Coordinates of C-alpha atoms in Angstrom, one line a residue:
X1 CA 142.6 83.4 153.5
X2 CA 146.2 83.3 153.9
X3 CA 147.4 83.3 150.3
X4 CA 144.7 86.5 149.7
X5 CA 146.3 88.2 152.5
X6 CA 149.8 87.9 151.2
X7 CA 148.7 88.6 147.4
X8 CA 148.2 92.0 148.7
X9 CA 151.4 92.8 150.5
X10 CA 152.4 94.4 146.9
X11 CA 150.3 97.4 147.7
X12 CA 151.4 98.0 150.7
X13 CA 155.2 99.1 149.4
X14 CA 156.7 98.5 152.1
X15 CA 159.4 96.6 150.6
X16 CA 158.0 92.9 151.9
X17 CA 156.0 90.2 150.0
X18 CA 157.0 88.7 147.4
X19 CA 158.0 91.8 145.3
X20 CA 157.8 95.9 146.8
X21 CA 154.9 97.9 145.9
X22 CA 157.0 99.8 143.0
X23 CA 157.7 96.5 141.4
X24 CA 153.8 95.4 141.5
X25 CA 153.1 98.9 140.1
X26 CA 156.1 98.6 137.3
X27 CA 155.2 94.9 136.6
X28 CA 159.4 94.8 137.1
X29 CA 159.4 92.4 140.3
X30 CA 162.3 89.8 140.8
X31 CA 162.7 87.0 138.8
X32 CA 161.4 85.9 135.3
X33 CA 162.6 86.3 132.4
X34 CA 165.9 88.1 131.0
X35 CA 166.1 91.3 130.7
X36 CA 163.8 91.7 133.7
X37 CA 160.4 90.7 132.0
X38 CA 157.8 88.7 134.0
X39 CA 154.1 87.8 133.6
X40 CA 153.2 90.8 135.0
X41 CA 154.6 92.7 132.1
X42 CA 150.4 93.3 130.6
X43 CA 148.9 93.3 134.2
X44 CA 150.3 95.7 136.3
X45 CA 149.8 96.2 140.3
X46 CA 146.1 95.4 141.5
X47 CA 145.6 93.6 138.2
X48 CA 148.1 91.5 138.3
X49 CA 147.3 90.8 142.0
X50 CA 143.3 90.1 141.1
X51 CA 144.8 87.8 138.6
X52 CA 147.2 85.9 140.1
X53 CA 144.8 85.3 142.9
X54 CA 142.8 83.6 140.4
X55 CA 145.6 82.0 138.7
X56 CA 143.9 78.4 139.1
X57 CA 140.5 79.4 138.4
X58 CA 141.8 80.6 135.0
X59 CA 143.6 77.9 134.3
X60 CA 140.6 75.4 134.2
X61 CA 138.9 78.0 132.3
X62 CA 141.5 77.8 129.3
X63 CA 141.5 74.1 130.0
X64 CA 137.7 73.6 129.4
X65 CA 137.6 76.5 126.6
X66 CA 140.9 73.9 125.1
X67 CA 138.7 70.8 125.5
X68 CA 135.8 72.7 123.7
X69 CA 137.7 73.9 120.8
X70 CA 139.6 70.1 120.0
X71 CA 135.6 68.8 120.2
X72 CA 134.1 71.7 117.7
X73 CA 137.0 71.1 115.4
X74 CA 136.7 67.3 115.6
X75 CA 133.1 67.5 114.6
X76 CA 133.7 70.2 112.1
X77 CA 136.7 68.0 110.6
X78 CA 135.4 64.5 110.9
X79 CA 131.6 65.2 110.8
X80 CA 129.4 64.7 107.9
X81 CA 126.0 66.0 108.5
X82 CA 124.4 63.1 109.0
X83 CA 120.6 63.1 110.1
X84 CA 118.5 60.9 112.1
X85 CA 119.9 59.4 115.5
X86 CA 120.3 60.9 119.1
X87 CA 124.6 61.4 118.7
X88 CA 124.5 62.1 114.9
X89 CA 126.7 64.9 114.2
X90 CA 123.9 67.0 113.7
X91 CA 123.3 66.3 117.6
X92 CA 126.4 66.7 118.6
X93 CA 126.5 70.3 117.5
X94 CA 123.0 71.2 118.9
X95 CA 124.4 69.9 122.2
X96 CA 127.6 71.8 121.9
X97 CA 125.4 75.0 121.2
X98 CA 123.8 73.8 124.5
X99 CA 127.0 73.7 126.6
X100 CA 128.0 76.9 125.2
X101 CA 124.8 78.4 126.7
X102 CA 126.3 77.7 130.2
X103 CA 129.3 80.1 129.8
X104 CA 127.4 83.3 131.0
X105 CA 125.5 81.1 134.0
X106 CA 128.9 80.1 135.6
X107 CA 130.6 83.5 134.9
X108 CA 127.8 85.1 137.2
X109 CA 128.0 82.6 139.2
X110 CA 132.1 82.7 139.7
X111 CA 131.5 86.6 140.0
X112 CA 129.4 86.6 142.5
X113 CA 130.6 83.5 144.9
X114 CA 134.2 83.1 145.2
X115 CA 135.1 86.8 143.5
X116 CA 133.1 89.0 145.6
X117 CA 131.0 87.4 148.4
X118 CA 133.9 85.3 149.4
X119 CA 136.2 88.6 150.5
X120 CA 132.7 90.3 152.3
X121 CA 131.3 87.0 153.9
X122 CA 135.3 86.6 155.7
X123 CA 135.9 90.1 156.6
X124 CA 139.3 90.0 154.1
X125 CA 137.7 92.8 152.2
X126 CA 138.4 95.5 154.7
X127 CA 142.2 94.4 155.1
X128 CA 142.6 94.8 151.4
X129 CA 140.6 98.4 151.6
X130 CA 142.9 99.9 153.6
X131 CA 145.8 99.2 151.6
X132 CA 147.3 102.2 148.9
X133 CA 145.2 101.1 146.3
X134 CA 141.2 102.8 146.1
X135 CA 138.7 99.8 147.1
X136 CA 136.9 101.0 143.6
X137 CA 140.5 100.4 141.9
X138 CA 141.2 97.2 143.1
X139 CA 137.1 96.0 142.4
X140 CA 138.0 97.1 139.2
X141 CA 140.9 95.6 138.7
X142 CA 138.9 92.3 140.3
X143 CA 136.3 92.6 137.6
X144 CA 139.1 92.8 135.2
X145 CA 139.5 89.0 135.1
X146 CA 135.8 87.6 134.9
X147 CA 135.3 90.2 132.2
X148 CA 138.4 89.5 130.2
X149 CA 137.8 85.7 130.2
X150 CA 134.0 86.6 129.2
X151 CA 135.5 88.4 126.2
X152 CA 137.8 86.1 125.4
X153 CA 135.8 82.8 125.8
X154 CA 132.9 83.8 123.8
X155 CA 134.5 85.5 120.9
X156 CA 136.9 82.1 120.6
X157 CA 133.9 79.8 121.3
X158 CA 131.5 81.5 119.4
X159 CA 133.9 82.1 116.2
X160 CA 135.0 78.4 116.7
X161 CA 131.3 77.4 116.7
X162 CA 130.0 79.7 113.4
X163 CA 132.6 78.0 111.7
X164 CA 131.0 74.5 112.6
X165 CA 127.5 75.2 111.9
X166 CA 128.1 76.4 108.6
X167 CA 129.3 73.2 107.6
X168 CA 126.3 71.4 108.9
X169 CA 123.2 70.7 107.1
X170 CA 120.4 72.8 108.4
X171 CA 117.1 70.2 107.5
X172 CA 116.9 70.0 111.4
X173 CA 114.6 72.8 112.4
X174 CA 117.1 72.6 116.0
X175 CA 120.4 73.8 113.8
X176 CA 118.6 76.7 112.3
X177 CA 119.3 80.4 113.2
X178 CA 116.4 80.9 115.6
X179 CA 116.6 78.0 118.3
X180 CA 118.3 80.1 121.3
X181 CA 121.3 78.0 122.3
X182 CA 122.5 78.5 118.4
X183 CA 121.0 81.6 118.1
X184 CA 123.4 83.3 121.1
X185 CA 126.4 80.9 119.2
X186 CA 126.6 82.5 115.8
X187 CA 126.3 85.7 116.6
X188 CA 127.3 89.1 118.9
X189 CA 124.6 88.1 121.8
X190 CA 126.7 85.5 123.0
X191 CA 129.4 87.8 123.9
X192 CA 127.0 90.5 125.2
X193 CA 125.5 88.1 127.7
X194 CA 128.9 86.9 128.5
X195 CA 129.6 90.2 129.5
X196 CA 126.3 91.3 131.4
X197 CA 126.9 88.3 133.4
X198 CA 129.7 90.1 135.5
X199 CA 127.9 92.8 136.6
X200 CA 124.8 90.5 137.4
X201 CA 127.2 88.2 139.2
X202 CA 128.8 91.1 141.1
X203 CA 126.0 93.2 142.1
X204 CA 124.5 89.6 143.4
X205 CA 127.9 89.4 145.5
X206 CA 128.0 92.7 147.1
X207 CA 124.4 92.4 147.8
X208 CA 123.7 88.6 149.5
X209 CA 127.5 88.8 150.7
X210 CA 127.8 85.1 151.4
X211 CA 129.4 83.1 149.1
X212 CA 127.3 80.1 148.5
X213 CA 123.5 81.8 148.9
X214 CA 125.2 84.6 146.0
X215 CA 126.1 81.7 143.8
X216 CA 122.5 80.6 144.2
X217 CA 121.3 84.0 143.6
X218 CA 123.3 84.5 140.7
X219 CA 122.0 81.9 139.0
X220 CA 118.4 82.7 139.5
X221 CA 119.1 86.4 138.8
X222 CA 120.4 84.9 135.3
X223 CA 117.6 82.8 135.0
X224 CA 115.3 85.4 135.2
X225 CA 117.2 88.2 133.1
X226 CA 118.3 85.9 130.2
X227 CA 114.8 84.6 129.6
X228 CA 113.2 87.7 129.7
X229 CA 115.5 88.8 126.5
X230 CA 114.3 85.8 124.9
X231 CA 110.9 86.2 126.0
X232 CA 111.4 89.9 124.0
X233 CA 113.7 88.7 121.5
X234 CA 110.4 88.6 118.5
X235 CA 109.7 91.9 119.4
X236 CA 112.6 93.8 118.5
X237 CA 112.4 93.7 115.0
X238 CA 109.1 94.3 112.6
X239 CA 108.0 90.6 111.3
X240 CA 107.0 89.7 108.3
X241 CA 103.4 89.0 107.6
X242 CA 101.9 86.9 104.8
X243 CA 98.2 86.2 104.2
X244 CA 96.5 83.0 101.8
X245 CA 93.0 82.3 101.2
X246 CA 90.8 79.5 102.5
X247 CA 91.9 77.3 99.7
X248 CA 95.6 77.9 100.3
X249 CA 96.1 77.2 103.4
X250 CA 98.9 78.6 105.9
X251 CA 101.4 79.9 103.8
X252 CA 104.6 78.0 103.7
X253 CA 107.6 80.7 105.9
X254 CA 111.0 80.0 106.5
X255 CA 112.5 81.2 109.9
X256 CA 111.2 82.3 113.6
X257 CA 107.6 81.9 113.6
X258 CA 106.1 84.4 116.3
X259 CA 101.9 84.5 115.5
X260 CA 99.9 82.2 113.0
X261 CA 96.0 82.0 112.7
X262 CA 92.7 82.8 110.9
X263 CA 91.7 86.3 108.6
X264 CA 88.4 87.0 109.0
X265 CA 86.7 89.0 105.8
X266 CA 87.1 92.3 108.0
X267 CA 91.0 91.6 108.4
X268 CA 91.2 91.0 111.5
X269 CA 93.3 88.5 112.9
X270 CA 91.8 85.5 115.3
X271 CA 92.8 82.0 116.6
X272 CA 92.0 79.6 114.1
X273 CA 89.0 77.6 114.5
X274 CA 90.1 74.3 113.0
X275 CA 87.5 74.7 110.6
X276 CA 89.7 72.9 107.4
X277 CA 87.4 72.1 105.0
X278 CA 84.1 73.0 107.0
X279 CA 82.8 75.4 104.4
X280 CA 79.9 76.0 107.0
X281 CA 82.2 75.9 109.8
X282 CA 84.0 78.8 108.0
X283 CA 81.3 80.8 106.9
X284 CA 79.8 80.7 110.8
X285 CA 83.1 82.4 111.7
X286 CA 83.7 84.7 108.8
X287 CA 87.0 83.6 107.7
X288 CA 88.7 84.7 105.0
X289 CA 92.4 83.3 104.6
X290 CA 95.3 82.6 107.0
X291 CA 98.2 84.8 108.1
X292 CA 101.7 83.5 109.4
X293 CA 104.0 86.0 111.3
X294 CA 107.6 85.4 110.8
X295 CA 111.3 86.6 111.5
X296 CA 112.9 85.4 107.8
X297 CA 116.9 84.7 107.8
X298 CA 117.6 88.5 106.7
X299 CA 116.3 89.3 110.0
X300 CA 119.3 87.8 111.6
X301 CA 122.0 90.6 112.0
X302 CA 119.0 92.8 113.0
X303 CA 118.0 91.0 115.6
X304 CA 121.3 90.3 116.8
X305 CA 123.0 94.3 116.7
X306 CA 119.5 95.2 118.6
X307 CA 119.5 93.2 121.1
X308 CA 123.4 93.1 121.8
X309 CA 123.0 96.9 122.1
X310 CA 120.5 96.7 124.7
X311 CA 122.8 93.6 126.6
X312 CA 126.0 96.3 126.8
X313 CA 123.8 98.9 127.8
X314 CA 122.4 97.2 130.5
X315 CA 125.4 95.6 131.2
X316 CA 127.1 99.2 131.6
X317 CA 124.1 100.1 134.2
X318 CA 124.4 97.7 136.4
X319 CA 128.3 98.5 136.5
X320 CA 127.4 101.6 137.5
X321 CA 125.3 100.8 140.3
X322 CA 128.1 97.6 141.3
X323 CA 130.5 100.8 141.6
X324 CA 128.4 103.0 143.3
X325 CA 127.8 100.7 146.0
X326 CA 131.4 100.0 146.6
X327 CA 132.0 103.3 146.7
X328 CA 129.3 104.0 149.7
X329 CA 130.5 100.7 151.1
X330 CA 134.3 101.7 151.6
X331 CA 133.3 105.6 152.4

């Protein structure tokens, strides 16, 4: 608690600390570079002070986002779409999708823990309140960072990881568009859950208020919300519905397959019966055909803008009601 209480000495401006509060303000502090440039340059007073705070947790973030890069370009460069095997490249890039995946989880979880219910659980929260700069300010300015690695992270991974899948061939029903570790890779989603796990991780903070229960809570929470979308994900977008006769069989659909079953001779739509080639079987239960309900490949970029609109907008909600409380908490 010692280094967060003299990070905030620059808002104090009383002319002690490490720099005075003009110069954490100005981003013009002592030392750095000539012609009196420093890091804080871009991030200027509370930011640069929520950032530097978090200088080491940053750091390990751009070293694992690093490591991830040289291993998608290694498999991108070196890989040659091999099939059949556990660790064939084809694998390998299912599994990266996978790790991927886990970006939002520990961003909520970060937010929640050591960002927010860290300050609350030790009390540090109401020396930094009472300092020149609005407790809504400097949460902001806090969020800042989570939310700026979010944005950066997933539009580098995700770009990174496009790039891979293209090259790989797709005869692996795991590598198509659909499966939701790839499906949150190629596209906008990725980033939109990136980002709606900062609120999620910080109204989890301000709420459980100790650090490891809210990083156990945050998880959960992200859990839940991120397989709900999911869960929802088929319904966003009209399918596509194609019907055979008995003779035909199921017709043959490329893509997310949400509903497949019997046509009975009135049209309607049942579970199929197993009947094959049970002519009677058939008969007894009136069928017709066979349907097949299906999200095709031009339902991608639908899909996707859809449901990244309604991630920001959520995401922007529960922002909203983060603030809110803050505000009531340091009124």
């Amino acid at each position: 608690m010692s280094t967060l209480h003299q990070n905030s000495t620059p808002h104090t401006g009383n002319g002690t600390g490490n720099g005075t509060g003009t110069d954490a303000e100005s981003g013009s502090g002592t030392g750095g570079a000539p012609g009196g440039r420093t890091g804080s340059q871009w991030l200027r007073g509370p930011y640069w002070v929520a950032a530097r705070m978090h200088r080491g947790t940053l750091q390990w973030a751009a070293g694992l986002i690093a490591l991830c890069l040289v291993l998608l370009i290694a498999i991108r460069v070196w890989g040659g779409g091999v099939t059949g095997g556990y660790w064939t490249d084809n694998s390998m890039v299912e599994n990266a999708a996978s790790l991927i995946m886990l970006l939002p989880y520990l961003i909520a979880a970060f937010v929640a823990g050591p960002l927010v219910a860290r300050e609350l659980e030790s009390g540090s929260h109401q020396l930094l309140w009472t300092q020149s700069v609005h407790p809504v300010r400097w949460f902001a300015a806090k969020l800042a960072v989570p939310t700026a690695l979010a944005v950066v992270a997933s539009v580098v991974l995700d770009g990174v990881y496009r790039w891979v899948w293209t090259a790989v061939p797709h005869q692996d029903p795991t590598l198509d568009w659909y499966p939701e570790s790839v499906y949150h890779a190629i596209g906008p989603t990725g980033i939109a859950t990136a980002l709606l796990a900062v609120p999620v991780g910080a109204l989890t903070g301000l709420l459980v208020r100790r650090t490891v229960p809210a990083i156990v809570t945050s998880l959960v929470a992200s859990v839940v919300v991120f397989r709900l979308f999911d869960d929802l994900r088929s319904h966003l977008w009209p399918v596509v519905t194609v019907r055979t006769g008995l003779a035909e069989g199921y017709p043959a659909m490329n893509g997310m397959v949400t509903a497949e079953g019997a046509v009975t001779r009135s049209g309607a739509h049942v579970a199929d019966p197993m009947c094959v080639d049970d002519t009677k079987c058939q008969a007894a239960h009136n069928l017709a055909g066979y349907f097949r309900s299906s999200h095709p490949v031009s339902h991608f970029w639908p899909l996707q803008l859809v449901e990244t609109g309604i991630l920001l907008a959520l995401a922007a909600v529960l922002t909203l009601v983060v603030f809110r409380i803050v505000k009531r908490t340091a009124a």
